[in-house]
């Protein structure tokens, strides 16, 4: 035992060093937008198991396994955690510790394959110092636990096939079953393991005792798998096979058609291009690991073609077939089935450990082939990449999830304009903490959307991880009453037309969070901005947010009415004009506009009524005379129209806009002399 402990000592030391770092930094991460929903799944499952609550069967998320969420809720209930901040921090810490255990598992896998401490430690660091995955290991309680348990299952698969012990196959089944209770893609690993058992039976087909041993181990594996997935996924209790098939079918065709920004192009979630995952994978993985991993894939395929039998027998090399399958099969399945993997490639994070092991395969071959005096080149390059990545992670803590490698531009705001960056809103925590530290008011009024932006609510979620006294100072309200607007620019990559920027957080020269200082004039400026750029729907939204008490309210309502009238939406235009007239009952111009709108909508009696009122208020309003005359004309009252047009010309003899109408009136009455006269006037 002492010897075995010393063999794994470097990995254990790395684990505890990473654990100390995690304990120092875990309180810095905010709440991801999916976290409260994820926890609710665990609560529903817990209440069903311990209280018989049938609400689970009406949950909209039954097709998502909640094995890990159930585990977190059990900890929460048994530890009697009631404070929301303590609950959030517990969830983050437990998720991260599980991730570090899986990293230690990766170290053990690599060491057992090569008996090389450098390669084993490198495997550990490649996973832990992958910036995006590291950040997600705290707040992503969906994809990261699946990665972690999946990786632990790979370790037990290696041990079980190598030692051929029954108890190891039981544990392998239990771990694989638990992984499947988190995400049903774990069933894929069941297929791979049974495939290798079948290969072993073929190889030992002449040895009946060995074949029976393989069958017995397969049975134990299936029993362990079934027990774990059934125990941790209560939805399967009533109809294990049928309900599991339902969830798998639903998950493979999940209905989500939101926008996905990639390379400056917006794609729909249900119609992602085949290159969506490869694109994200190549721009968010450190470059040296990309090179070594891709080289490892090519080298592994070459060796497999060259010596297929060496990889099909139960040898250490055969593990790499499993890693190839675990990397490529999920990726190809997503591409072929057009499965939804919105928000970078987080749904496929679990394939990354297999990619790391394939990269280690390549590095091991290189180290054995390089002459002695050049052997330090490989460790030196690896160390440089590790240091570069570590520097980024320290510099931009706690926003490592916004990591992009050197294959994409880091010019100012380039990442924000072309990619989904801080899409889960964890940085709102730091935004709220900034306001709490710099705003002296007892109550800080904030909003997390600006009129046309309607997303999930990141502010109330990130308030959960604040201390109770700080939560009481934050008041979430609508933009018309808020003093500050917080945004991570999700689905709105461009700047907001608000001049006062209170605070910004940038990563790699792109803003991932900004706080704007609001006032009523900001709405007017924004509305005019959109009006000038002919974005009329946005202009209406901003105009409509200007409160009645603001001096710009009347102008805003009139502007909205004008936009609606130009869009031929006369009913809406009428509503806003009447609202203005209520405030300005003696304004001849506004009443004239209402009459003009009625005329355009062919409501001639109403138009005539309003236009007469406008003229009575301002007898010199030439436009009101013109609109009144045309309203009479279009309603067939030609004599009344002619009388108004003559009043108009008496008021301004140079106003010739209505001469064609006067000519048409004479033509209808048969007065051809006057028609010729007016035709000449028109010319």
Short mmCIF file of N, CA, C and O in Angstrom, two decimals, residues 109-110 113-114 158 196 296 300 304 311 315-327 354 356-362 364:
data_model
loop_
_atom_site.label_atom_id
_atom_site.label_comp_id
_atom_site.label_asym_id
_atom_site.label_seq_id
_atom_site.Cartn_x
_atom_site.Cartn_y
_atom_site.Cartn_z
N UNK A 109 -5.19 7.41 -14.85
CA UNK A 109 -5.29 6.74 -16.16
C UNK A 109 -4.00 6.91 -16.94
O UNK A 109 -3.42 5.94 -17.46
N UNK A 110 -3.52 8.16 -17.04
CA UNK A 110 -2.30 8.44 -17.82
C UNK A 110 -1.09 7.73 -17.23
O UNK A 110 -0.25 7.18 -17.96
N UNK A 113 -1.09 4.04 -17.96
CA UNK A 113 -0.83 3.74 -19.36
C UNK A 113 0.66 3.81 -19.68
O UNK A 113 1.17 3.01 -20.47
N UNK A 114 1.37 4.78 -19.08
CA UNK A 114 2.75 5.05 -19.51
C UNK A 114 3.79 4.91 -18.42
O UNK A 114 4.99 4.95 -18.72
N UNK A 158 -10.72 1.13 -17.40
CA UNK A 158 -9.33 0.70 -17.55
C UNK A 158 -8.97 -0.35 -16.49
O UNK A 158 -8.38 -1.40 -16.79
N UNK A 196 -16.43 -4.09 -26.05
CA UNK A 196 -15.11 -4.64 -25.71
C UNK A 196 -15.24 -5.99 -25.00
O UNK A 196 -14.39 -6.88 -25.18
N UNK A 296 -2.27 13.42 -32.34
CA UNK A 296 -2.51 12.14 -31.70
C UNK A 296 -3.59 11.34 -32.40
O UNK A 296 -3.47 10.11 -32.53
N UNK A 300 -2.77 7.82 -33.99
CA UNK A 300 -3.51 6.68 -33.45
C UNK A 300 -4.22 5.91 -34.56
O UNK A 300 -4.21 4.66 -34.59
N UNK A 304 -3.46 2.12 -35.62
CA UNK A 304 -4.58 1.19 -35.60
C UNK A 304 -4.68 0.43 -36.92
O UNK A 304 -4.92 -0.79 -36.95
N UNK A 311 -4.58 -3.58 -30.98
CA UNK A 311 -5.56 -2.70 -30.34
C UNK A 311 -6.86 -3.42 -30.00
O UNK A 311 -7.68 -2.90 -29.25
N UNK A 315 -5.26 -5.05 -24.14
CA UNK A 315 -3.95 -4.46 -23.85
C UNK A 315 -4.15 -2.99 -23.50
O UNK A 315 -5.22 -2.42 -23.75
N UNK A 316 -3.12 -2.32 -22.95
CA UNK A 316 -3.25 -0.88 -22.68
C UNK A 316 -3.59 -0.08 -23.93
O UNK A 316 -4.30 0.93 -23.85
N UNK A 317 -3.10 -0.53 -25.11
CA UNK A 317 -3.37 0.21 -26.35
C UNK A 317 -4.85 0.25 -26.68
O UNK A 317 -5.34 1.19 -27.31
N UNK A 318 -5.59 -0.82 -26.27
CA UNK A 318 -7.00 -0.85 -26.63
C UNK A 318 -7.79 0.27 -25.97
O UNK A 318 -8.84 0.69 -26.50
N UNK A 319 -7.29 0.79 -24.87
CA UNK A 319 -7.99 1.91 -24.23
C UNK A 319 -8.16 3.09 -25.18
O UNK A 319 -9.13 3.84 -25.07
N UNK A 320 -7.20 3.23 -26.11
CA UNK A 320 -7.26 4.38 -27.00
C UNK A 320 -8.35 4.26 -28.05
O UNK A 320 -8.81 5.27 -28.59
N UNK A 321 -8.78 3.02 -28.35
CA UNK A 321 -9.97 2.88 -29.19
C UNK A 321 -11.18 3.45 -28.45
O UNK A 321 -12.02 4.14 -29.03
N UNK A 322 -11.24 3.16 -27.14
CA UNK A 322 -12.34 3.70 -26.33
C UNK A 322 -12.30 5.22 -26.33
O UNK A 322 -13.35 5.88 -26.46
N UNK A 323 -11.11 5.80 -26.22
CA UNK A 323 -11.00 7.26 -26.19
C UNK A 323 -11.38 7.87 -27.54
O UNK A 323 -12.03 8.93 -27.58
N UNK A 324 -10.99 7.20 -28.62
CA UNK A 324 -11.40 7.68 -29.95
C UNK A 324 -12.92 7.64 -30.08
O UNK A 324 -13.54 8.59 -30.58
N UNK A 325 -13.51 6.53 -29.64
CA UNK A 325 -14.98 6.42 -29.71
C UNK A 325 -15.66 7.48 -28.85
O UNK A 325 -16.64 8.09 -29.28
N UNK A 326 -15.13 7.70 -27.64
CA UNK A 326 -15.73 8.67 -26.73
C UNK A 326 -15.59 10.10 -27.24
O UNK A 326 -16.36 10.98 -26.85
N UNK A 327 -14.62 10.34 -28.10
CA UNK A 327 -14.47 11.68 -28.67
C UNK A 327 -15.31 11.84 -29.93
O UNK A 327 -16.05 12.82 -30.08
N UNK A 354 -11.03 12.66 -23.19
CA UNK A 354 -10.58 11.68 -24.18
C UNK A 354 -9.61 12.33 -25.16
O UNK A 354 -8.61 11.71 -25.57
N UNK A 356 -7.64 14.78 -24.45
CA UNK A 356 -6.38 14.95 -23.70
C UNK A 356 -5.58 13.65 -23.72
O UNK A 356 -4.36 13.65 -23.96
N UNK A 357 -6.23 12.51 -23.48
CA UNK A 357 -5.52 11.23 -23.46
C UNK A 357 -4.94 10.90 -24.83
O UNK A 357 -3.85 10.30 -24.93
N UNK A 358 -5.63 11.30 -25.89
CA UNK A 358 -5.09 11.09 -27.24
C UNK A 358 -3.89 12.01 -27.48
O UNK A 358 -2.91 11.61 -28.11
N UNK A 359 -3.94 13.23 -26.94
CA UNK A 359 -2.79 14.14 -27.03
C UNK A 359 -1.59 13.56 -26.28
O UNK A 359 -0.45 13.64 -26.75
N UNK A 360 -1.84 12.95 -25.12
CA UNK A 360 -0.77 12.32 -24.35
C UNK A 360 -0.17 11.14 -25.12
O UNK A 360 1.04 10.89 -25.05
N UNK A 361 -1.00 10.43 -25.87
CA UNK A 361 -0.52 9.34 -26.72
C UNK A 361 0.53 9.86 -27.70
O UNK A 361 1.59 9.25 -27.89
N UNK A 362 0.25 10.99 -28.32
CA UNK A 362 1.19 11.59 -29.28
C UNK A 362 2.47 12.05 -28.57
O UNK A 362 3.58 11.79 -29.04
N UNK A 364 3.79 10.98 -25.84
CA UNK A 364 4.57 9.82 -25.41
C UNK A 364 5.42 9.29 -26.57
O UNK A 364 6.60 8.96 -26.40
#
